[in-house]
PDB file of C-alpha atoms in Angstrom:
ATOM      1  CA  MET A 191       0.202   0.060  -0.025  1.00 33.00           C
ATOM      2  CA  ALA A 192       1.316   3.376  -1.271  1.00 37.00           C
ATOM      3  CA  SER A 193       1.106   6.451   1.640  1.00 41.00           C
ATOM      4  CA  GLY A 194      -2.342   7.364  -0.130  1.00 48.00           C
ATOM      5  CA  ASP A 195      -2.090  10.245  -1.440  1.00 57.00           C
ATOM      6  CA  THR A 196      -1.346  10.180  -5.483  1.00 75.00           C
ATOM      7  CA  LEU A 197      -3.669   8.231  -7.992  1.00 81.00           C
ATOM      8  CA  SER A 198      -2.263   5.436 -10.020  1.00 83.00           C
ATOM      9  CA  ALA A 199      -1.178   5.759 -14.104  1.00 86.00           C
ATOM     10  CA  ARG A 200      -4.234   2.957 -13.869  1.00 87.00           C
ATOM     11  CA  GLU A 201      -6.878   5.139 -12.222  1.00 89.00           C
ATOM     12  CA  ARG A 202      -5.644   8.130 -14.254  1.00 90.00           C
ATOM     13  CA  ALA A 203      -6.646   6.956 -17.732  1.00 92.00           C
ATOM     14  CA  ASP A 204      -9.623   5.370 -16.107  1.00 92.00           C
ATOM     15  CA  ILE A 205     -10.711   9.100 -14.774  1.00 92.00           C
ATOM     16  CA  GLU A 206      -9.501  10.363 -18.192  1.00 92.00           C
ATOM     17  CA  ARG A 207     -11.118   8.386 -20.566  1.00 93.00           C
ATOM     18  CA  ALA A 208     -14.440   9.095 -18.206  1.00 93.00           C
ATOM     19  CA  VAL A 209     -14.229  12.322 -19.757  1.00 93.00           C
ATOM     20  CA  ARG A 210     -13.468  12.192 -22.644  1.00 93.00           C
ATOM     21  CA  ILE A 211     -16.448   9.648 -23.394  1.00 93.00           C
ATOM     22  CA  ALA A 212     -18.946  12.393 -21.125  1.00 92.00           C
ATOM     23  CA  GLU A 213     -17.494  15.129 -23.664  1.00 91.00           C
ATOM     24  CA  GLN A 214     -18.505  12.602 -26.584  1.00 90.00           C
ATOM     25  CA  LEU A 215     -22.083  12.068 -25.408  1.00 89.00           C
ATOM     26  CA  SER A 216     -22.642  15.622 -24.410  1.00 89.00           C
ATOM     27  CA  GLY A 217     -20.941  18.070 -26.492  1.00 88.00           C
ATOM     28  CA  LEU A 218     -20.050  20.077 -23.122  1.00 90.00           C
ATOM     29  CA  SER A 219     -16.520  20.193 -22.106  1.00 91.00           C
ATOM     30  CA  PHE A 220     -15.261  18.736 -18.397  1.00 93.00           C
ATOM     31  CA  SER A 221     -13.120  18.993 -16.225  1.00 92.00           C
ATOM     32  CA  VAL A 222     -12.086  17.072 -13.054  1.00 93.00           C
ATOM     33  CA  TYR A 223      -9.821  18.297  -9.880  1.00 92.00           C
ATOM     34  CA  VAL A 224      -8.552  16.159  -7.286  1.00 90.00           C
ATOM     35  CA  GLY A 225      -7.100  18.073  -4.364  1.00 88.00           C
ATOM     36  CA  PRO A 226      -7.160  20.165  -1.748  1.00 87.00           C
ATOM     37  CA  ALA A 227      -9.314  23.070  -2.095  1.00 86.00           C
ATOM     38  CA  GLU A 228      -9.772  26.799  -0.238  1.00 85.00           C
ATOM     39  CA  ALA A 229     -12.853  27.130   2.370  1.00 80.00           C
ATOM     40  CA  PRO A 230     -16.224  28.252   1.918  1.00 88.00           C
ATOM     41  CA  ALA A 231     -15.123  25.226  -0.742  1.00 88.00           C
ATOM     42  CA  ARG A 232     -18.126  26.040  -3.523  1.00 89.00           C
ATOM     43  CA  ALA A 233     -16.407  29.418  -3.505  1.00 90.00           C
ATOM     44  CA  TYR A 234     -13.722  27.730  -4.331  1.00 90.00           C
ATOM     45  CA  ALA A 235     -14.915  25.420  -7.580  1.00 91.00           C
ATOM     46  CA  GLU A 236     -16.902  28.363  -8.733  1.00 90.00           C
ATOM     47  CA  GLY A 237     -12.620  29.732  -8.827  1.00 90.00           C
ATOM     48  CA  LEU A 238     -11.327  27.011 -10.765  1.00 90.00           C
ATOM     49  CA  HIS A 239     -14.490  26.864 -13.179  1.00 90.00           C
ATOM     50  CA  ALA A 240     -14.334  30.577 -14.108  1.00 89.00           C
ATOM     51  CA  GLU A 241     -10.574  30.239 -14.696  1.00 89.00           C
ATOM     52  CA  LEU A 242     -11.451  26.876 -17.635  1.00 89.00           C
ATOM     53  CA  VAL A 243     -10.934  28.329 -21.019  1.00 88.00           C
ATOM     54  CA  ALA A 244     -14.492  28.041 -22.102  1.00 87.00           C
ATOM     55  CA  PRO A 245     -16.642  28.420 -18.761  1.00 88.00           C
ATOM     56  CA  ALA A 246     -19.812  28.873 -19.673  1.00 89.00           C
ATOM     57  CA  ARG A 247     -19.605  25.172 -21.495  1.00 90.00           C
ATOM     58  CA  SER A 248     -17.619  23.672 -19.164  1.00 91.00           C
ATOM     59  CA  VAL A 249     -19.061  21.216 -16.216  1.00 93.00           C
ATOM     60  CA  LEU A 250     -16.436  21.091 -13.588  1.00 93.00           C
ATOM     61  CA  VAL A 251     -15.956  18.379 -10.474  1.00 93.00           C
ATOM     62  CA  MET A 252     -14.318  19.284  -7.855  1.00 93.00           C
ATOM     63  CA  VAL A 253     -13.136  16.559  -4.941  1.00 92.00           C
ATOM     64  CA  ASP A 254     -11.013  16.981  -1.985  1.00 90.00           C
ATOM     65  CA  PRO A 255     -10.860  13.796  -1.017  1.00 86.00           C
ATOM     66  CA  GLY A 256      -9.057  15.505   2.408  1.00 84.00           C
ATOM     67  CA  GLN A 257     -11.885  17.103   3.461  1.00 86.00           C
ATOM     68  CA  ARG A 258     -14.513  15.399   2.187  1.00 88.00           C
ATOM     69  CA  GLN A 259     -15.939  17.710  -0.039  1.00 90.00           C
ATOM     70  CA  LEU A 260     -17.662  17.202  -3.457  1.00 92.00           C
ATOM     71  CA  GLU A 261     -18.576  19.991  -5.852  1.00 92.00           C
ATOM     72  CA  ILE A 262     -20.227  19.767  -9.273  1.00 93.00           C
ATOM     73  CA  VAL A 263     -19.931  23.460 -11.231  1.00 93.00           C
ATOM     74  CA  THR A 264     -21.760  23.604 -14.503  1.00 92.00           C
ATOM     75  CA  GLY A 265     -21.449  26.718 -16.434  1.00 91.00           C
ATOM     76  CA  THR A 266     -24.410  28.493 -17.954  1.00 90.00           C
ATOM     77  CA  GLU A 267     -24.923  27.098 -21.549  1.00 89.00           C
ATOM     78  CA  ALA A 268     -23.733  24.044 -19.518  1.00 89.00           C
ATOM     79  CA  ARG A 269     -26.554  23.862 -17.382  1.00 89.00           C
ATOM     80  CA  ARG A 270     -29.408  23.972 -19.859  1.00 89.00           C
ATOM     81  CA  PHE A 271     -28.266  20.481 -20.496  1.00 89.00           C
ATOM     82  CA  LEU A 272     -27.425  19.512 -17.091  1.00 89.00           C
ATOM     83  CA  HIS A 273     -30.019  20.358 -14.810  1.00 89.00           C
ATOM     84  CA  ASP A 274     -29.438  20.916 -11.009  1.00 90.00           C
ATOM     85  CA  THR A 275     -31.468  18.488 -10.357  1.00 91.00           C
ATOM     86  CA  ASP A 276     -29.341  16.133 -11.869  1.00 91.00           C
ATOM     87  CA  CYS A 277     -25.964  17.169 -10.440  1.00 92.00           C
ATOM     88  CA  GLN A 278     -28.196  16.400  -7.282  1.00 92.00           C
ATOM     89  CA  LEU A 279     -28.437  12.999  -8.538  1.00 93.00           C
ATOM     90  CA  VAL A 280     -25.245  12.941  -9.347  1.00 93.00           C
ATOM     91  CA  VAL A 281     -23.453  13.932  -6.103  1.00 93.00           C
ATOM     92  CA  LEU A 282     -25.662  11.505  -4.065  1.00 93.00           C
ATOM     93  CA  ALA A 283     -24.141   8.359  -5.931  1.00 92.00           C
ATOM     94  CA  MET A 284     -20.928   9.968  -6.165  1.00 92.00           C
ATOM     95  CA  ARG A 285     -20.923  10.577  -2.355  1.00 91.00           C
ATOM     96  CA  SER A 286     -21.953   7.203  -1.535  1.00 90.00           C
ATOM     97  CA  ALA A 287     -18.974   6.005  -3.504  1.00 90.00           C
ATOM     98  CA  PHE A 288     -16.902   7.614  -1.623  1.00 88.00           C
ATOM     99  CA  ALA A 289     -18.527   6.780   1.519  1.00 88.00           C
ATOM    100  CA  ASP A 290     -17.881   3.071   0.669  1.00 85.00           C
ATOM    101  CA  GLY A 291     -13.732   4.591   0.343  1.00 83.00           C
ATOM    102  CA  ASP A 292     -13.928   4.267  -3.798  1.00 86.00           C
ATOM    103  CA  LEU A 293     -12.723   7.470  -4.953  1.00 88.00           C
ATOM    104  CA  VAL A 294     -11.704   6.552  -8.280  1.00 90.00           C
ATOM    105  CA  GLY A 295     -14.875   4.506  -9.001  1.00 91.00           C
ATOM    106  CA  GLY A 296     -17.680   7.520  -7.821  1.00 92.00           C
ATOM    107  CA  LEU A 297     -15.226  10.098  -9.601  1.00 92.00           C
ATOM    108  CA  VAL A 298     -15.559   7.673 -13.290  1.00 94.00           C
ATOM    109  CA  SER A 299     -19.133   6.789 -12.836  1.00 93.00           C
ATOM    110  CA  GLY A 300     -19.878  10.259 -12.098  1.00 94.00           C
ATOM    111  CA  VAL A 301     -18.412  11.640 -14.108  1.00 94.00           C
ATOM    112  CA  GLN A 302     -20.366   9.018 -16.581  1.00 93.00           C
ATOM    113  CA  GLN A 303     -23.434  10.043 -15.117  1.00 92.00           C
ATOM    114  CA  LEU A 304     -22.831  13.560 -15.773  1.00 92.00           C
ATOM    115  CA  GLY A 305     -22.435  13.017 -19.217  1.00 91.00           C
ATOM    116  CA  ASP A 306     -24.816  10.654 -19.394  1.00 91.00           C
ATOM    117  CA  HIS A 307     -27.545  13.253 -18.537  1.00 89.00           C
ATOM    118  CA  ALA A 308     -26.275  16.164 -20.441  1.00 86.00           C
ATOM    119  CA  ARG A 309     -26.606  14.359 -23.757  1.00 84.00           C
ATOM    120  CA  HIS A 310     -29.240  15.900 -25.814  1.00 75.00           C
ATOM    121  CA  PRO A 311     -30.059  16.129 -29.809  1.00 71.00           C
ATOM    122  CA  ARG A 312     -28.197  17.998 -31.761  1.00 66.00           C
ATOM    123  CA  THR A 313     -30.702  20.628 -33.247  1.00 66.00           C
ATOM    124  CA  VAL A 314     -30.969  21.706 -36.493  1.00 65.00           C
ATOM    125  CA  HIS A 315     -32.762  25.111 -37.088  1.00 69.00           C
ATOM    126  CA  THR A 316     -32.927  26.627 -33.200  1.00 63.00           C
ATOM    127  CA  ASP A 317     -29.010  26.837 -33.208  1.00 55.00           C
ATOM    128  CA  GLU A 318     -28.486  28.706 -36.389  1.00 52.00           C
ATOM    129  CA  PRO A 319     -28.885  32.680 -35.382  1.00 53.00           C
TER     130      PRO A 319
ATOM    131  CA  MET B 113     -84.703 -29.883  -9.595  1.00 53.00           C
ATOM    132  CA  ILE B 114     -83.173 -28.777  -6.177  1.00 55.00           C
ATOM    133  CA  GLY B 115     -85.186 -31.617  -4.699  1.00 62.00           C
ATOM    134  CA  ARG B 116     -82.180 -33.716  -6.455  1.00 69.00           C
ATOM    135  CA  ALA B 117     -79.295 -31.656  -6.181  1.00 72.00           C
ATOM    136  CA  LEU B 118     -79.888 -31.658  -1.961  1.00 69.00           C
ATOM    137  CA  PRO B 119     -79.227 -35.404  -1.465  1.00 73.00           C
ATOM    138  CA  ARG B 120     -76.418 -35.303  -3.986  1.00 77.00           C
ATOM    139  CA  VAL B 121     -74.447 -32.292  -2.012  1.00 72.00           C
ATOM    140  CA  LEU B 122     -75.093 -34.082   0.984  1.00 72.00           C
ATOM    141  CA  VAL B 123     -73.722 -37.203   0.371  1.00 73.00           C
ATOM    142  CA  VAL B 124     -70.591 -35.786  -1.305  1.00 72.00           C
ATOM    143  CA  GLY B 125     -69.951 -33.241   1.875  1.00 70.00           C
ATOM    144  CA  SER B 126     -70.364 -35.851   4.282  1.00 72.00           C
ATOM    145  CA  LEU B 127     -67.791 -38.269   2.623  1.00 71.00           C
ATOM    146  CA  ALA B 128     -65.395 -35.419   2.295  1.00 69.00           C
ATOM    147  CA  THR B 129     -65.952 -34.920   5.650  1.00 68.00           C
ATOM    148  CA  VAL B 130     -64.994 -38.228   6.854  1.00 63.00           C
ATOM    149  CA  GLY B 131     -61.942 -38.647   4.225  1.00 65.00           C
ATOM    150  CA  ALA B 132     -60.524 -35.494   5.867  1.00 64.00           C
ATOM    151  CA  VAL B 133     -61.079 -36.683   9.645  1.00 60.00           C
ATOM    152  CA  GLY B 134     -59.349 -40.217   8.931  1.00 59.00           C
ATOM    153  CA  SER B 135     -56.455 -38.889   6.922  1.00 63.00           C
ATOM    154  CA  ALA B 136     -56.191 -36.507  10.175  1.00 59.00           C
ATOM    155  CA  GLY B 137     -56.423 -39.885  11.968  1.00 57.00           C
ATOM    156  CA  VAL B 138     -53.487 -41.032   9.881  1.00 60.00           C
ATOM    157  CA  ALA B 139     -51.676 -37.494  10.568  1.00 63.00           C
ATOM    158  CA  LEU B 140     -51.648 -37.554  14.203  1.00 70.00           C
ATOM    159  CA  ALA B 141     -50.601 -41.285  14.339  1.00 72.00           C
ATOM    160  CA  GLY B 142     -46.896 -42.035  16.129  1.00 79.00           C
ATOM    161  CA  THR B 143     -44.508 -43.798  15.374  1.00 77.00           C
ATOM    162  CA  PRO B 144     -45.594 -47.783  15.002  1.00 80.00           C
ATOM    163  CA  ASP B 145     -43.347 -49.421  17.899  1.00 81.00           C
ATOM    164  CA  THR B 146     -42.508 -52.008  15.295  1.00 85.00           C
ATOM    165  CA  TRP B 147     -39.453 -49.659  13.660  1.00 84.00           C
ATOM    166  CA  THR B 148     -36.685 -49.524  15.052  1.00 83.00           C
ATOM    167  CA  LYS B 149     -36.027 -46.525  17.650  1.00 80.00           C
ATOM    168  CA  GLU B 150     -32.821 -43.708  15.582  1.00 80.00           C
ATOM    169  CA  THR B 151     -31.032 -42.243  18.650  1.00 84.00           C
ATOM    170  CA  PRO B 152     -30.812 -38.536  18.701  1.00 86.00           C
ATOM    171  CA  MET B 153     -28.997 -36.310  16.753  1.00 87.00           C
ATOM    172  CA  PRO B 154     -26.068 -34.703  18.908  1.00 91.00           C
ATOM    173  CA  MET B 155     -26.146 -31.250  19.117  1.00 92.00           C
ATOM    174  CA  LEU B 156     -22.771 -30.250  17.899  1.00 93.00           C
ATOM    175  CA  GLU B 157     -24.362 -32.166  14.626  1.00 93.00           C
ATOM    176  CA  VAL B 158     -27.673 -30.035  14.577  1.00 94.00           C
ATOM    177  CA  LEU B 159     -25.740 -26.498  15.136  1.00 95.00           C
ATOM    178  CA  GLY B 160     -23.611 -28.041  12.263  1.00 94.00           C
ATOM    179  CA  ILE B 161     -25.954 -28.095  10.004  1.00 94.00           C
ATOM    180  CA  TYR B 162     -28.181 -25.257  10.808  1.00 95.00           C
ATOM    181  CA  ALA B 163     -25.880 -22.370  11.651  1.00 96.00           C
ATOM    182  CA  GLY B 164     -22.492 -23.848  10.869  1.00 96.00           C
ATOM    183  CA  ILE B 165     -23.499 -23.991   6.414  1.00 96.00           C
ATOM    184  CA  PRO B 166     -26.063 -20.614   6.570  1.00 97.00           C
ATOM    185  CA  ILE B 167     -22.619 -18.730   8.401  1.00 97.00           C
ATOM    186  CA  GLY B 168     -20.766 -20.626   6.170  1.00 97.00           C
ATOM    187  CA  LEU B 169     -22.446 -19.296   2.960  1.00 97.00           C
ATOM    188  CA  PHE B 170     -22.620 -16.161   3.955  1.00 97.00           C
ATOM    189  CA  ALA B 171     -19.344 -15.934   4.631  1.00 97.00           C
ATOM    190  CA  LEU B 172     -18.382 -17.757   1.482  1.00 97.00           C
ATOM    191  CA  ILE B 173     -20.757 -14.510  -0.588  1.00 97.00           C
ATOM    192  CA  THR B 174     -19.047 -12.002   1.401  1.00 95.00           C
ATOM    193  CA  LEU B 175     -15.398 -13.145   0.599  1.00 94.00           C
ATOM    194  CA  LEU B 176     -16.587 -13.647  -2.890  1.00 94.00           C
ATOM    195  CA  VAL B 177     -18.080 -10.167  -3.174  1.00 91.00           C
ATOM    196  CA  LEU B 178     -15.260  -7.895  -1.516  1.00 88.00           C
ATOM    197  CA  THR B 179     -13.004  -9.483  -3.672  1.00 87.00           C
ATOM    198  CA  PRO B 180     -12.758  -7.463  -6.837  1.00 80.00           C
ATOM    199  CA  SER B 181     -12.217  -4.787  -4.819  1.00 75.00           C
ATOM    200  CA  LEU B 182      -9.642  -6.190  -2.587  1.00 78.00           C
ATOM    201  CA  ILE B 183      -7.368  -7.080  -5.826  1.00 77.00           C
ATOM    202  CA  ARG B 184      -8.040  -3.717  -7.328  1.00 68.00           C
ATOM    203  CA  GLY B 185      -6.981  -1.813  -4.255  1.00 62.00           C
ATOM    204  CA  SER B 186      -7.704   1.455  -4.571  1.00 57.00           C
ATOM    205  CA  ARG B 187      -4.849   3.420  -2.935  1.00 58.00           C
ATOM    206  CA  VAL B 188      -6.367   6.984  -2.730  1.00 60.00           C
ATOM    207  CA  GLN B 189      -8.537   6.611   0.980  1.00 58.00           C
ATOM    208  CA  PRO B 190     -11.061   9.383   1.118  1.00 56.00           C
ATOM    209  CA  GLY B 191     -10.408  11.327   4.283  1.00 55.00           C
ATOM    210  CA  VAL B 192      -6.430  10.946   4.135  1.00 60.00           C
ATOM    211  CA  SER B 193      -5.040  13.931   3.776  1.00 60.00           C
ATOM    212  CA  TRP B 194      -3.945  15.195   0.450  1.00 66.00           C
ATOM    213  CA  SER B 195      -0.977  15.940   0.873  1.00 66.00           C
ATOM    214  CA  GLY B 196       0.362  15.233  -3.261  1.00 70.00           C
ATOM    215  CA  GLN B 197      -0.130  17.836  -6.013  1.00 79.00           C
ATOM    216  CA  PRO B 198      -3.736  18.754  -7.272  1.00 85.00           C
ATOM    217  CA  GLU B 199      -4.492  16.153 -10.414  1.00 87.00           C
ATOM    218  CA  TRP B 200      -6.545  17.976 -13.569  1.00 89.00           C
ATOM    219  CA  PHE B 201      -8.383  15.720 -15.574  1.00 90.00           C
ATOM    220  CA  GLY B 202     -10.083  17.149 -19.098  1.00 87.00           C
ATOM    221  CA  ASP B 203      -9.790  21.008 -19.611  1.00 83.00           C
ATOM    222  CA  ARG B 204      -7.812  22.691 -17.392  1.00 82.00           C
ATOM    223  CA  PRO B 205      -7.560  26.257 -16.309  1.00 80.00           C
ATOM    224  CA  ASP B 206      -5.318  28.728 -18.473  1.00 70.00           C
ATOM    225  CA  ALA B 207      -3.837  31.274 -17.081  1.00 57.00           C
ATOM    226  CA  GLU B 208      -3.744  34.027 -20.186  1.00 50.00           C
ATOM    227  CA  GLN B 209      -7.549  32.814 -21.302  1.00 50.00           C
ATOM    228  CA  SER B 210      -8.804  32.734 -18.094  1.00 48.00           C
ATOM    229  CA  ALA B 211      -8.814  36.613 -17.219  1.00 48.00           C
ATOM    230  CA  GLU B 212     -10.728  37.076 -21.175  1.00 47.00           C
ATOM    231  CA  ALA B 213     -13.186  33.943 -20.391  1.00 46.00           C
ATOM    232  CA  ASP B 214     -14.017  34.990 -17.191  1.00 47.00           C
ATOM    233  CA  ARG B 215     -15.368  38.506 -18.442  1.00 46.00           C
ATOM    234  CA  THR B 216     -17.541  36.349 -21.440  1.00 47.00           C
ATOM    235  CA  GLU B 217     -18.919  34.525 -18.618  1.00 45.00           C
ATOM    236  CA  GLN B 218     -19.978  37.366 -16.576  1.00 46.00           C
ATOM    237  CA  SER B 219     -21.228  38.914 -19.751  1.00 43.00           C
ATOM    238  CA  THR B 220     -23.439  35.688 -20.601  1.00 43.00           C
ATOM    239  CA  GLY B 221     -24.573  35.025 -17.248  1.00 40.00           C
ATOM    240  CA  GLY B 222     -28.425  35.943 -16.996  1.00 39.00           C
ATOM    241  CA  PRO B 223     -29.932  37.126 -14.071  1.00 38.00           C
ATOM    242  CA  GLU B 224     -30.796  33.297 -13.144  1.00 40.00           C
ATOM    243  CA  GLY B 225     -28.859  31.022 -10.932  1.00 40.00           C
ATOM    244  CA  THR B 226     -28.033  31.845  -7.185  1.00 44.00           C
ATOM    245  CA  THR B 227     -24.748  33.570  -7.816  1.00 47.00           C
ATOM    246  CA  GLY B 228     -25.271  35.953 -10.108  1.00 50.00           C
ATOM    247  CA  THR B 229     -23.754  34.194 -12.899  1.00 63.00           C
ATOM    248  CA  GLY B 230     -26.161  32.143 -14.076  1.00 80.00           C
ATOM    249  CA  ARG B 231     -23.473  28.934 -12.698  1.00 84.00           C
ATOM    250  CA  GLY B 232     -24.916  26.034 -11.835  1.00 85.00           C
ATOM    251  CA  GLY B 233     -24.132  22.515  -9.992  1.00 85.00           C
ATOM    252  CA  ALA B 234     -24.299  20.388  -6.624  1.00 87.00           C
ATOM    253  CA  GLY B 235     -21.750  19.642  -4.061  1.00 87.00           C
ATOM    254  CA  GLY B 236     -21.820  18.070  -1.042  1.00 86.00           C
ATOM    255  CA  GLN B 237     -19.967  16.226   1.557  1.00 85.00           C
ATOM    256  CA  TRP B 238     -19.088  12.532   2.632  1.00 83.00           C
TER     257      TRP B 238
END
């Protein structure tokens, strides 16, 4: 058993794959941050989200394993496809996985669920100006 | 019509009652004396069959369920302080574009949303 503060190469690959699949499914941009968060966690997560390349179309999942804190932040455009109630459901699922001690498994399935919820049909006419 | 049916019902009913009472008598009868008497099963054997086997099955099933996660062995335990570097997956913050992006976010943000920027989401602790 290692010191318990780093992810293995395989765990990183699993999370990266989940993020890629979620982006392909939803057309949104997904980011996952695992690390220490300053209090208050919600404000810190929104600050990280605002620093992303395209915040409006981005979904940020922030996990602080030390403080046992989890935040999902959706941008203005992403929020149209990924409603807050969907995020709450995913938070519930992720929390139960984390409580069972499965950090990576919870993250992977949480990101997959977010991508699945944000899936939307390509509209032909309404997106055009 | 009713006059012919009534005796028939009575006959059938009485036959059924006699049959039921007779079979109950058979069921209540004890073991015939001519049969050889079995010695009672030892308590240890009874416990082994009725408690040992279910407990053993529970243990086996629990082991089978837990084995995959034990083998996979997630090294990151929630609650352990994260002393390593923060990890990013997917898009990560871009220092040069962040200021411009933030302004875009502020301008496109509608009146909806709790923070005034139109952001949404959810959060919690575990």
